[in-house]
Amino acid sequence: MSFIPVEEQLAIIRRGVEKIVPENELATKLAKSRETNTPLRVKYGIDPTGIDVHLGHTVPLRKIRQFQELGHQAVIIIGNYTALVGDPSGRDQARAKRLTAEEVEANAVDYLNQVGKVIDLSKAEVHRNGDWFGLMSFSEILQLCGKVTIAQLLTRDDFAKRMTAETPIFLHECLYPIMQAWDSVVIKSDIELGGTEQLYSFMLARDLQADQKLPQQIGVMSPILVGLDGVRRMGKSLGNYIGISETPYDMMKKFMQVPDTVMRMYFELLTDISLTEIDALLAGHPKVAKISLGKMVIGQYHSLSDAEAAANRWQMEVGEGALPTEIPIVKVSSSKLTDGAIQAARLLVDAGLCPTTSDARRAIAQGGAYYGDAKTRIETHDQALSIVGGLLLFVGKKKFCRIEIGD
RNA sequence: GGGGGAAUUCCAGAGUGGCCAAAUGGGCCAGACUGUAAAUCUGGUGGCUCUGCCUUCGCAGGUUCGAAUCCUGCUUCCCCCA
């Protein structure tokens, strides 16, 4: 395997990367790797705490794939032990729930399946950090802890914030960055990928590597991908994410909801097109650009034709107000009908479109409820609706169903 | 071990005896506008057999004609000192 020139590698690596520390060492490492024909070991750690891999995760994962394509060695760390602590990064509270070892392992397997959609797992090394942490004796742990001072830990941004805010920091959380850094020592990483919030751990890893007389890793940090709200980071708990296992159409709908302002970031971090092409797209109509964005990303996880179809369907159903192609059918018992009809508010609840009668009344009172293929507005909550073969019901733009009579 | 503070409707956060289903902001929902973006405007945001009724302000009791507000006990959480 021969490597392409350092400058070319750098250009690829720098794309969509917020910070490389220390920047100047990267070229040196790449040059040395090229001279000696030795792939760099590129580390990425994930804690198997959840199961849905979303686009936010794919940012560093895509970067790994780029490294793989450049001929370097991907090293994935499954943080089955760090997961027992919970990453304190970006959290102002300690994680409420602690996972059991079994849950963590099940998640890990699931995670790898999904990660395999982005990177080439057949060429990657996969380690579980429990493989080494599980074997450590208490005295070894003490020795490890002896390398870091509390003052150093407190310089970490999120700990500092929590100190100021007078929220608790638990002792085991302090171990998190140390564990993460130790992973780098064990697997002898040359480069570690992650979000910008990982800076502290990345630097700590350098210290520990130096302490062990190992070459020091370089941190390559991606910006945090913001979620659908365009403000907060994409995350499961915030419900503002696009999962890579979602259907093409669901993904498309979500892409179209994204604020215009984040399109550039999405293009840069989630697609491979050149910066010039991005500028060209953004110069055109934002809606067109957004559709292209959606298609490009969806195409990475589904077929291009599926992506195309999803875009067309969106245009039809949302852009042109056509009836949805997939309408869930809800059966309503005939025993609830009086002369083949039923009160509107009650029907909305029975159909599952509204959680409570009060909610249904509200929807109707505000003109957000419709019925029939022509989407006639329901006027009053006690309006009697005759149920004939497959009556359509809508509440707002997003909730709808077709009613069938059943017993 | 000692001292102090706090628990309110999705979140933050007012409310210290009746005018409280509970201010305000955020979020969310619906409507208008639109490119189902943003911005803006309007309305809504405990439940119900809905001009009224019922259940809510950590839990359990109590005082009062009347309690989110007062008292007692309990639980949980935070901070400080050691």
CSV table of C-alpha atoms (C1' of nucleotides) in Angstrom, one decimal:
chain,number,residue,atom,x,y,z
A,1,MET,CA,0.0,0.0,0.0
A,2,SER,CA,1.4,3.3,-0.9
A,3,PHE,CA,0.2,6.6,0.5
A,4,ILE,CA,-0.8,9.7,-1.5
A,5,PRO,CA,1.3,12.8,-0.9
A,6,VAL,CA,1.0,14.4,2.5
A,7,GLU,CA,-0.5,17.7,1.3
A,8,GLU,CA,-3.3,15.8,-0.5
A,9,GLN,CA,-3.9,13.8,2.6
A,10,LEU,CA,-4.1,16.9,4.7
A,11,ALA,CA,-6.6,18.5,2.4
A,12,ILE,CA,-8.9,15.5,2.8
A,13,ILE,CA,-8.4,15.3,6.5
A,14,ARG,CA,-9.0,19.0,7.2
A,15,ARG,CA,-12.3,19.1,5.5
A,16,GLY,CA,-15.1,19.8,8.0
A,17,VAL,CA,-12.7,19.6,10.9
A,18,GLU,CA,-12.8,22.2,13.5
A,19,LYS,CA,-9.5,21.7,15.3
A,20,ILE,CA,-6.4,19.6,15.0
A,21,VAL,CA,-4.1,19.7,18.0
A,22,PRO,CA,-1.3,20.0,17.7
A,23,GLU,CA,-1.8,21.0,14.1
A,24,ASN,CA,1.9,21.1,13.1
A,25,GLU,CA,2.6,17.5,14.2
A,26,LEU,CA,0.0,16.0,11.8
A,27,ALA,CA,2.0,16.7,8.7
A,28,THR,CA,5.1,15.3,10.4
A,29,LYS,CA,3.3,12.1,11.3
A,30,LEU,CA,1.8,11.7,7.9
A,31,ALA,CA,5.2,12.2,6.2
A,32,LYS,CA,6.8,9.7,8.5
A,33,SER,CA,4.1,7.2,7.8
A,34,ARG,CA,4.5,7.7,4.1
A,35,GLU,CA,8.3,7.3,4.3
A,36,THR,CA,8.1,4.1,6.3
A,37,ASN,CA,5.0,2.9,4.6
A,38,THR,CA,3.3,2.4,7.9
A,39,PRO,CA,-0.4,3.2,8.4
A,40,LEU,CA,-1.3,5.6,11.2
A,41,ARG,CA,-3.5,4.1,13.9
A,42,VAL,CA,-6.6,6.2,14.0
A,43,LYS,CA,-8.7,5.8,17.2
A,44,TYR,CA,-12.3,6.4,17.7
A,45,GLY,CA,-14.2,5.5,20.9
A,46,ILE,CA,-17.9,5.1,21.4
A,47,ASP,CA,-19.8,4.2,24.5
A,48,PRO,CA,-22.5,1.7,23.8
A,49,THR,CA,-25.1,3.5,25.9
A,50,GLY,CA,-27.8,3.8,23.3
A,51,ILE,CA,-28.7,2.1,20.1
A,52,ASP,CA,-29.6,4.6,17.5
A,53,VAL,CA,-26.7,5.8,15.4
A,54,HIS,CA,-27.6,9.2,14.0
A,55,LEU,CA,-26.0,11.6,11.7
A,56,GLY,CA,-24.2,13.3,14.6
A,57,HIS,CA,-22.2,10.1,15.1
A,58,THR,CA,-21.5,9.8,11.5
A,59,VAL,CA,-19.4,12.9,11.4
A,60,PRO,CA,-16.3,11.4,13.1
A,61,LEU,CA,-17.2,8.0,11.6
A,62,ARG,CA,-17.0,9.4,8.1
A,63,LYS,CA,-13.7,11.0,9.0
A,64,ILE,CA,-12.5,7.5,9.9
A,65,ARG,CA,-13.6,6.2,6.7
A,66,GLN,CA,-11.6,8.9,4.9
A,67,PHE,CA,-8.6,7.8,6.9
A,68,GLN,CA,-9.3,4.2,5.9
A,69,GLU,CA,-9.5,5.3,2.3
A,70,LEU,CA,-6.2,7.0,2.7
A,71,GLY,CA,-4.7,3.7,3.8
A,72,HIS,CA,-4.6,4.2,7.5
A,73,GLN,CA,-5.7,1.8,10.3
A,74,ALA,CA,-9.0,2.4,12.0
A,75,VAL,CA,-9.2,1.3,15.6
A,76,ILE,CA,-12.6,1.3,17.1
A,77,ILE,CA,-12.9,1.3,20.9
A,78,ILE,CA,-16.1,0.0,22.3
A,79,GLY,CA,-16.3,1.7,25.6
A,80,ASN,CA,-18.0,-1.1,27.5
A,81,TYR,CA,-16.2,0.0,30.7
A,82,THR,CA,-16.4,3.8,30.2
A,83,ALA,CA,-20.1,3.3,29.5
A,84,LEU,CA,-20.4,2.1,33.1
A,85,VAL,CA,-19.4,5.6,34.1
A,86,GLY,CA,-21.2,7.7,31.5
A,87,ASP,CA,-19.5,10.5,29.6
A,88,PRO,CA,-19.6,13.7,31.6
A,89,SER,CA,-18.9,15.7,28.5
A,90,GLY,CA,-21.4,18.4,27.8
A,91,ARG,CA,-23.6,17.2,30.6
A,92,ASP,CA,-24.3,19.4,33.5
A,93,GLN,CA,-25.7,16.5,35.4
A,94,ALA,CA,-24.4,13.2,36.2
A,95,ARG,CA,-26.0,10.4,34.2
A,96,ALA,CA,-29.0,9.3,36.1
A,97,LYS,CA,-29.0,5.8,35.0
A,98,ARG,CA,-26.2,3.3,35.0
A,99,LEU,CA,-26.3,0.5,32.5
A,100,THR,CA,-25.7,-3.2,33.3
A,101,ALA,CA,-22.9,-5.1,31.7
A,102,GLU,CA,-25.4,-7.1,29.7
A,103,GLU,CA,-27.2,-4.1,28.3
A,104,VAL,CA,-23.9,-2.6,27.4
A,105,GLU,CA,-22.8,-5.7,25.5
A,106,ALA,CA,-26.1,-5.9,23.6
A,107,ASN,CA,-25.8,-2.3,22.6
A,108,ALA,CA,-22.2,-2.8,21.5
A,109,VAL,CA,-23.2,-5.5,19.0
A,110,ASP,CA,-26.0,-3.3,17.7
A,111,TYR,CA,-23.7,-0.4,17.5
A,112,LEU,CA,-21.2,-2.2,15.4
A,113,ASN,CA,-23.9,-3.2,12.9
A,114,GLN,CA,-24.8,0.4,12.4
A,115,VAL,CA,-21.2,1.6,12.4
A,116,GLY,CA,-20.5,-0.8,9.6
A,117,LYS,CA,-22.7,1.2,7.4
A,118,VAL,CA,-20.3,4.1,7.5
A,119,ILE,CA,-16.8,2.5,7.9
A,120,ASP,CA,-15.3,-0.6,6.6
A,121,LEU,CA,-15.4,-2.9,9.6
A,122,SER,CA,-13.5,-5.7,7.9
A,123,LYS,CA,-10.4,-3.5,7.9
A,124,ALA,CA,-10.9,-2.0,11.3
A,125,GLU,CA,-9.6,-3.2,14.6
A,126,VAL,CA,-12.3,-3.4,17.2
A,127,HIS,CA,-11.5,-3.5,20.9
A,128,ARG,CA,-13.5,-3.3,24.1
A,129,ASN,CA,-11.9,-1.3,26.8
A,130,GLY,CA,-13.1,-3.7,29.4
A,131,ASP,CA,-10.5,-6.1,27.9
A,132,TRP,CA,-7.8,-4.1,29.7
A,133,PHE,CA,-9.8,-2.2,32.4
A,134,GLY,CA,-11.3,-5.5,33.6
A,135,LEU,CA,-7.9,-6.9,34.3
A,136,MET,CA,-6.6,-3.9,36.2
A,137,SER,CA,-5.9,-4.4,39.9
A,138,PHE,CA,-6.7,-1.8,42.4
A,139,SER,CA,-3.1,-0.9,42.8
A,140,GLU,CA,-2.8,-0.4,39.1
A,141,ILE,CA,-5.8,1.9,39.1
A,142,LEU,CA,-4.3,3.9,42.0
A,143,GLN,CA,-1.1,4.2,40.0
A,144,LEU,CA,-3.0,5.5,37.0
A,145,CYS,CA,-4.9,8.0,39.1
A,146,GLY,CA,-1.6,9.1,40.5
A,147,LYS,CA,-0.8,10.6,37.1
A,148,VAL,CA,-3.5,13.2,37.1
A,149,THR,CA,-4.2,15.9,39.6
A,150,ILE,CA,-7.6,17.2,40.7
A,151,ALA,CA,-6.6,20.7,39.5
A,152,GLN,CA,-5.9,19.3,36.1
A,153,LEU,CA,-9.3,17.6,36.0
A,154,LEU,CA,-11.0,20.8,37.0
A,155,THR,CA,-9.6,22.6,34.1
A,156,ARG,CA,-11.8,20.5,32.0
A,157,ASP,CA,-14.6,22.7,30.8
A,158,ASP,CA,-17.6,20.8,31.8
A,159,PHE,CA,-16.2,20.0,35.3
A,160,ALA,CA,-15.4,23.6,35.7
A,161,LYS,CA,-18.9,24.6,34.8
A,162,ARG,CA,-20.4,22.2,37.2
A,163,MET,CA,-18.1,23.4,40.0
A,164,THR,CA,-19.3,27.0,39.3
A,165,ALA,CA,-22.9,25.9,39.1
A,166,GLU,CA,-22.4,24.0,42.4
A,167,THR,CA,-23.8,20.8,40.9
A,168,PRO,CA,-22.2,17.6,42.0
A,169,ILE,CA,-19.3,15.9,40.3
A,170,PHE,CA,-19.0,12.3,41.3
A,171,LEU,CA,-15.6,10.7,41.8
A,172,HIS,CA,-16.2,8.0,39.2
A,173,GLU,CA,-16.9,10.6,36.6
A,174,CYS,CA,-13.4,12.0,37.2
A,175,LEU,CA,-12.1,8.7,36.0
A,176,TYR,CA,-13.8,8.9,32.7
A,177,PRO,CA,-11.3,11.1,30.9
A,178,ILE,CA,-8.5,9.1,32.5
A,179,MET,CA,-9.9,5.9,31.2
A,180,GLN,CA,-10.4,7.3,27.7
A,181,ALA,CA,-6.9,8.6,27.7
A,182,TRP,CA,-5.6,5.2,28.8
A,183,ASP,CA,-7.3,3.6,25.9
A,184,SER,CA,-5.0,5.6,23.7
A,185,VAL,CA,-2.0,4.3,25.5
A,186,VAL,CA,-3.1,0.7,25.2
A,187,ILE,CA,-3.9,0.8,21.6
A,188,LYS,CA,-1.0,3.1,20.7
A,189,SER,CA,-3.0,5.6,18.8
A,190,ASP,CA,-1.5,8.1,16.4
A,191,ILE,CA,-4.6,10.1,15.9
A,192,GLU,CA,-7.8,10.2,17.8
A,193,LEU,CA,-11.1,11.4,16.4
A,194,GLY,CA,-14.0,13.0,18.2
A,195,GLY,CA,-16.0,16.1,18.8
A,196,THR,CA,-14.5,19.3,20.1
A,197,GLU,CA,-15.7,18.6,23.6
A,198,GLN,CA,-13.1,15.8,23.7
A,199,LEU,CA,-10.2,18.2,23.8
A,200,TYR,CA,-9.4,17.5,27.4
A,201,SER,CA,-9.3,13.8,27.1
A,202,PHE,CA,-7.3,13.9,23.9
A,203,MET,CA,-4.6,16.0,25.6
A,204,LEU,CA,-4.6,13.8,28.7
A,205,ALA,CA,-4.0,10.9,26.4
A,206,ARG,CA,-0.9,12.7,25.1
A,207,ASP,CA,0.4,13.2,28.6
A,208,LEU,CA,-0.1,9.5,29.5
A,209,GLN,CA,1.5,8.4,26.2
A,210,ALA,CA,4.5,10.6,26.9
A,211,ASP,CA,4.7,9.2,30.4
A,212,GLN,CA,4.8,5.7,28.9
A,213,LYS,CA,7.5,6.8,26.4
A,214,LEU,CA,5.1,6.3,23.5
A,215,PRO,CA,4.6,8.7,20.5
A,216,GLN,CA,1.9,11.2,21.3
A,217,GLN,CA,-1.5,11.1,19.5
A,218,ILE,CA,-3.0,14.0,17.6
A,219,GLY,CA,-6.5,15.0,18.2
A,220,VAL,CA,-8.7,15.6,15.1
A,221,MET,CA,-11.9,17.2,16.3
A,222,SER,CA,-15.1,17.6,14.4
A,223,PRO,CA,-17.5,20.3,15.1
A,224,ILE,CA,-20.7,19.3,16.9
A,225,LEU,CA,-23.4,18.6,14.5
A,226,VAL,CA,-26.5,20.5,15.4
A,227,GLY,CA,-29.8,18.8,15.4
A,228,LEU,CA,-33.1,19.6,13.6
A,229,ASP,CA,-33.7,22.6,15.8
A,230,GLY,CA,-30.5,24.1,14.4
A,231,VAL,CA,-29.3,25.0,17.8
A,232,ARG,CA,-28.6,22.2,20.1
A,233,ARG,CA,-26.3,19.3,19.3
A,234,MET,CA,-28.0,16.4,17.6
A,235,GLY,CA,-28.8,13.8,20.2
A,236,LYS,CA,-31.2,11.1,21.0
A,237,SER,CA,-32.3,12.6,24.3
A,238,LEU,CA,-33.2,15.9,22.6
A,239,GLY,CA,-35.2,14.1,19.9
A,240,ASN,CA,-33.7,16.2,17.2
A,241,TYR,CA,-31.8,13.6,15.3
A,242,ILE,CA,-31.9,11.8,12.0
A,243,GLY,CA,-31.1,8.2,12.5
A,244,ILE,CA,-29.2,6.3,9.8
A,245,SER,CA,-31.6,3.4,10.2
A,246,GLU,CA,-34.7,5.4,9.4
A,247,THR,CA,-36.6,4.9,6.2
A,248,PRO,CA,-35.6,7.2,3.3
A,249,TYR,CA,-38.9,9.1,3.5
A,250,ASP,CA,-38.7,9.7,7.2
A,251,MET,CA,-35.2,11.0,6.7
A,252,MET,CA,-36.3,13.2,3.9
A,253,LYS,CA,-39.0,14.8,5.9
A,254,LYS,CA,-36.6,15.5,8.7
A,255,PHE,CA,-34.0,17.0,6.3
A,256,MET,CA,-36.6,19.4,5.0
A,257,GLN,CA,-37.3,20.6,8.5
A,258,VAL,CA,-33.7,21.6,9.1
A,259,PRO,CA,-33.2,25.4,9.3
A,260,ASP,CA,-31.5,26.9,6.2
A,261,THR,CA,-28.7,28.2,8.3
A,262,VAL,CA,-27.3,24.7,9.1
A,263,MET,CA,-27.3,23.5,5.5
A,264,ARG,CA,-23.7,24.5,4.9
A,265,MET,CA,-22.6,22.6,8.0
A,266,TYR,CA,-24.6,19.5,6.9
A,267,PHE,CA,-23.2,19.6,3.4
A,268,GLU,CA,-19.7,19.9,4.6
A,269,LEU,CA,-19.8,17.3,7.3
A,270,LEU,CA,-22.2,14.8,5.8
A,271,THR,CA,-21.5,14.7,2.1
A,272,ASP,CA,-18.4,14.4,-0.1
A,273,ILE,CA,-19.1,17.1,-2.6
A,274,SER,CA,-16.5,19.8,-3.0
A,275,LEU,CA,-16.7,23.2,-1.2
A,276,THR,CA,-17.2,24.9,-4.6
A,277,GLU,CA,-20.2,22.7,-5.3
A,278,ILE,CA,-21.6,23.5,-1.9
A,279,ASP,CA,-21.3,27.2,-2.6
A,280,ALA,CA,-23.0,26.7,-5.9
A,281,LEU,CA,-25.9,24.8,-4.4
A,282,LEU,CA,-26.4,27.3,-1.5
A,283,ALA,CA,-26.4,30.2,-4.0
A,284,GLY,CA,-29.5,28.7,-5.6
A,285,HIS,CA,-32.9,28.2,-4.1
A,286,PRO,CA,-32.6,27.0,-0.6
A,287,LYS,CA,-35.4,24.5,-1.0
A,288,VAL,CA,-33.6,22.9,-4.0
A,289,ALA,CA,-30.4,22.8,-2.1
A,290,LYS,CA,-32.1,21.2,0.9
A,291,ILE,CA,-33.6,18.5,-1.3
A,292,SER,CA,-30.2,17.8,-2.8
A,293,LEU,CA,-28.7,17.6,0.6
A,294,GLY,CA,-31.3,15.1,1.7
A,295,LYS,CA,-30.9,12.9,-1.3
A,296,MET,CA,-27.1,12.8,-1.0
A,297,VAL,CA,-27.1,11.8,2.6
A,298,ILE,CA,-30.0,9.3,2.3
A,299,GLY,CA,-28.2,7.8,-0.7
A,300,GLN,CA,-25.4,6.9,1.6
A,301,TYR,CA,-27.6,4.7,3.7
A,302,HIS,CA,-30.1,3.5,1.2
A,303,SER,CA,-30.0,3.2,-2.6
A,304,LEU,CA,-29.8,6.3,-4.8
A,305,SER,CA,-33.1,5.4,-6.3
A,306,ASP,CA,-34.8,5.1,-2.9
A,307,ALA,CA,-33.4,8.5,-2.1
A,308,GLU,CA,-34.8,9.9,-5.3
A,309,ALA,CA,-38.1,8.3,-4.6
A,310,ALA,CA,-38.2,9.8,-1.1
A,311,ALA,CA,-37.5,13.2,-2.5
A,312,ASN,CA,-40.3,12.9,-5.1
A,313,ARG,CA,-42.7,11.7,-2.6
A,314,TRP,CA,-41.9,14.6,-0.3
A,315,GLN,CA,-42.5,17.0,-3.2
A,316,MET,CA,-45.9,15.4,-3.9
A,317,GLU,CA,-47.2,15.0,-0.5
A,318,VAL,CA,-45.8,18.0,1.2
A,319,GLY,CA,-44.9,20.4,-1.5
A,320,GLU,CA,-48.1,19.9,-3.5
A,321,GLY,CA,-50.4,18.8,-0.8
A,322,ALA,CA,-51.3,15.4,-2.3
A,323,LEU,CA,-52.7,12.8,0.0
A,324,PRO,CA,-50.1,10.7,1.8
A,325,THR,CA,-49.3,7.4,0.2
A,326,GLU,CA,-49.2,5.6,3.5
A,327,ILE,CA,-52.2,6.2,5.6
A,328,PRO,CA,-52.5,4.1,8.7
A,329,ILE,CA,-55.9,2.4,9.0
A,330,VAL,CA,-57.7,2.5,12.3
A,331,LYS,CA,-60.7,0.3,13.0
A,332,VAL,CA,-63.5,1.8,15.0
A,333,SER,CA,-66.0,-0.5,16.6
A,334,SER,CA,-69.5,-0.2,15.1
A,335,SER,CA,-70.9,-0.3,18.7
A,336,LYS,CA,-69.6,3.2,19.1
A,337,LEU,CA,-71.7,4.5,16.3
A,338,THR,CA,-75.2,5.9,16.4
A,339,ASP,CA,-77.0,5.6,13.1
A,340,GLY,CA,-73.6,5.2,11.5
A,341,ALA,CA,-72.2,8.4,12.9
A,342,ILE,CA,-70.2,9.5,15.8
A,343,GLN,CA,-69.3,12.8,17.5
A,344,ALA,CA,-66.2,14.4,16.0
A,345,ALA,CA,-64.2,14.8,19.2
A,346,ARG,CA,-64.8,11.3,20.3
A,347,LEU,CA,-63.8,9.9,16.9
A,348,LEU,CA,-60.5,11.8,17.0
A,349,VAL,CA,-59.7,10.1,20.3
A,350,ASP,CA,-60.9,6.7,19.3
A,351,ALA,CA,-58.8,7.0,16.1
A,352,GLY,CA,-55.8,7.7,18.3
A,353,LEU,CA,-55.1,11.1,16.7
A,354,CYS,CA,-55.7,12.9,19.9
A,355,PRO,CA,-54.6,11.6,23.3
A,356,THR,CA,-57.6,13.0,25.2
A,357,THR,CA,-61.0,14.5,24.6
A,358,SER,CA,-59.8,17.8,25.7
A,359,ASP,CA,-57.0,17.7,23.2
A,360,ALA,CA,-59.4,16.8,20.5
A,361,ARG,CA,-61.7,19.7,21.4
A,362,ARG,CA,-58.8,22.0,21.3
A,363,ALA,CA,-57.7,20.8,17.9
A,364,ILE,CA,-61.2,21.3,16.5
A,365,ALA,CA,-61.8,24.6,18.1
A,366,GLN,CA,-58.5,25.9,16.6
A,367,GLY,CA,-59.4,24.7,13.1
A,368,GLY,CA,-56.7,22.0,13.1
A,369,ALA,CA,-59.0,19.0,12.4
A,370,TYR,CA,-60.2,17.9,9.0
A,371,TYR,CA,-62.1,15.0,7.5
A,372,GLY,CA,-62.7,13.4,4.1
A,373,ASP,CA,-60.6,13.4,0.9
A,374,ALA,CA,-61.3,17.0,0.4
A,375,LYS,CA,-60.0,17.8,3.9
A,376,THR,CA,-63.2,19.5,5.1
A,377,ARG,CA,-62.6,21.4,8.4
A,378,ILE,CA,-64.4,20.0,11.4
A,379,GLU,CA,-66.4,22.8,12.8
A,380,THR,CA,-67.6,21.7,16.2
A,381,HIS,CA,-66.6,19.1,18.7
A,382,ASP,CA,-70.0,17.6,18.8
A,383,GLN,CA,-70.5,17.6,15.0
A,384,ALA,CA,-71.7,14.1,14.0
A,385,LEU,CA,-69.5,12.5,11.4
A,386,SER,CA,-70.9,9.6,9.3
A,387,ILE,CA,-68.5,6.9,8.9
A,388,VAL,CA,-68.5,5.6,5.4
A,389,GLY,CA,-66.0,3.3,3.8
A,390,GLY,CA,-62.5,4.6,4.7
A,391,LEU,CA,-63.2,8.1,6.0
A,392,LEU,CA,-60.0,10.1,6.2
A,393,LEU,CA,-59.2,12.1,9.3
A,394,PHE,CA,-56.5,14.7,9.8
A,395,VAL,CA,-55.2,16.6,12.8
A,396,GLY,CA,-52.8,19.2,11.9
A,397,LYS,CA,-50.4,18.4,9.1
A,398,LYS,CA,-48.7,15.4,10.6
A,399,LYS,CA,-51.3,13.2,12.1
A,400,PHE,CA,-53.8,11.4,9.9
A,401,CYS,CA,-55.5,8.0,9.4
A,402,ARG,CA,-58.2,6.3,7.6
A,403,ILE,CA,-61.2,4.9,9.5
A,404,GLU,CA,-62.7,1.5,8.9
A,405,ILE,CA,-65.6,0.1,10.7
A,406,GLY,CA,-64.8,-3.1,12.6
A,407,ASP,CA,-65.8,-5.0,15.6
B,1,G,C1',-21.0,14.3,62.8
B,2,G,C1',-22.8,19.6,62.7
B,3,G,C1',-25.3,23.7,60.2
B,4,G,C1',-28.1,25.9,56.1
B,5,G,C1',-31.3,25.7,51.8
B,6,A,C1',-34.7,23.4,48.4
B,7,A,C1',-38.9,20.2,46.5
B,8,U,C1',-44.7,24.0,42.0
B,9,U,C1',-48.2,21.9,36.1
B,10,C,C1',-42.9,19.3,29.9
B,11,C,C1',-38.5,22.5,31.5
B,12,A,C1',-37.0,27.0,33.9
B,13,G,C1',-39.3,29.8,37.4
B,14,A,C1',-43.3,33.2,40.0
B,15,G,C1',-46.8,32.5,43.7
B,16,U,C1',-46.2,32.8,51.4
B,17,G,C1',-54.3,31.8,53.6
B,18,G,C1',-59.4,33.1,49.5
B,19,C,C1',-59.2,37.1,43.1
B,20,C,C1',-54.9,29.8,41.7
B,21,A,C1',-55.7,24.9,37.1
B,22,A,C1',-51.7,28.5,39.3
B,23,A,C1',-47.8,34.8,36.5
B,24,U,C1',-43.7,35.0,33.0
B,25,G,C1',-40.2,32.8,29.6
B,26,G,C1',-38.8,28.4,26.9
B,27,G,C1',-40.5,24.1,24.6
B,28,C,C1',-44.5,21.9,22.2
B,29,C,C1',-49.4,21.9,19.5
B,30,A,C1',-52.8,24.5,16.1
B,31,G,C1',-54.0,28.6,12.7
B,32,A,C1',-52.2,32.8,9.2
B,33,C,C1',-48.1,33.8,6.1
B,34,U,C1',-44.4,30.6,3.4
B,35,G,C1',-40.2,27.1,0.5
B,36,U,C1',-44.0,22.1,6.1
B,37,A,C1',-36.9,26.6,6.7
B,38,A,C1',-36.3,31.1,9.4
B,39,A,C1',-38.7,35.4,11.0
B,40,U,C1',-43.5,37.4,12.3
B,41,C,C1',-48.5,37.4,14.1
B,42,U,C1',-52.8,34.8,16.6
B,43,G,C1',-54.7,31.1,19.7
B,44,G,C1',-53.8,26.9,22.8
B,45,U,C1',-50.9,23.8,26.3
B,46,G,C1',-54.3,18.8,33.7
B,47,G,C1',-58.9,15.8,32.9
B,48,C,C1',-64.2,15.3,32.0
B,49,U,C1',-70.5,13.4,30.4
B,50,C,C1',-67.3,21.2,29.3
B,51,U,C1',-71.3,28.1,30.3
B,52,G,C1',-70.1,23.6,34.9
B,53,C,C1',-67.6,19.7,37.5
B,54,C,C1',-63.3,16.7,39.1
B,55,U,C1',-58.0,15.9,40.2
B,56,U,C1',-53.2,18.6,40.7
B,57,C,C1',-48.2,22.4,43.6
B,58,G,C1',-42.5,15.8,47.0
B,59,C,C1',-45.4,12.0,50.5
B,60,A,C1',-48.8,11.4,54.9
B,61,G,C1',-51.5,13.7,58.4
B,62,G,C1',-53.4,18.3,60.9
B,63,U,C1',-55.1,23.6,61.7
B,64,U,C1',-59.0,26.6,59.1
B,65,C,C1',-65.4,28.2,56.4
B,66,G,C1',-61.2,28.0,53.0
B,67,A,C1',-54.2,25.7,52.1
B,68,A,C1',-49.5,25.4,46.6
B,69,U,C1',-49.3,28.9,50.7
B,70,C,C1',-49.7,27.7,58.1
B,71,C,C1',-48.3,23.3,61.6
B,72,U,C1',-46.3,18.1,62.5
B,73,G,C1',-43.9,13.8,60.7
B,74,C,C1',-41.6,11.4,56.5
B,75,U,C1',-38.9,11.1,51.8
B,76,U,C1',-35.5,13.0,48.3
B,77,C,C1',-31.9,16.5,46.7
B,78,C,C1',-28.3,20.5,47.1
B,79,C,C1',-24.6,23.5,49.7
B,80,C,C1',-21.3,24.7,53.7
B,81,C,C1',-18.3,23.3,58.0
B,82,A,C1',-15.6,19.0,60.0
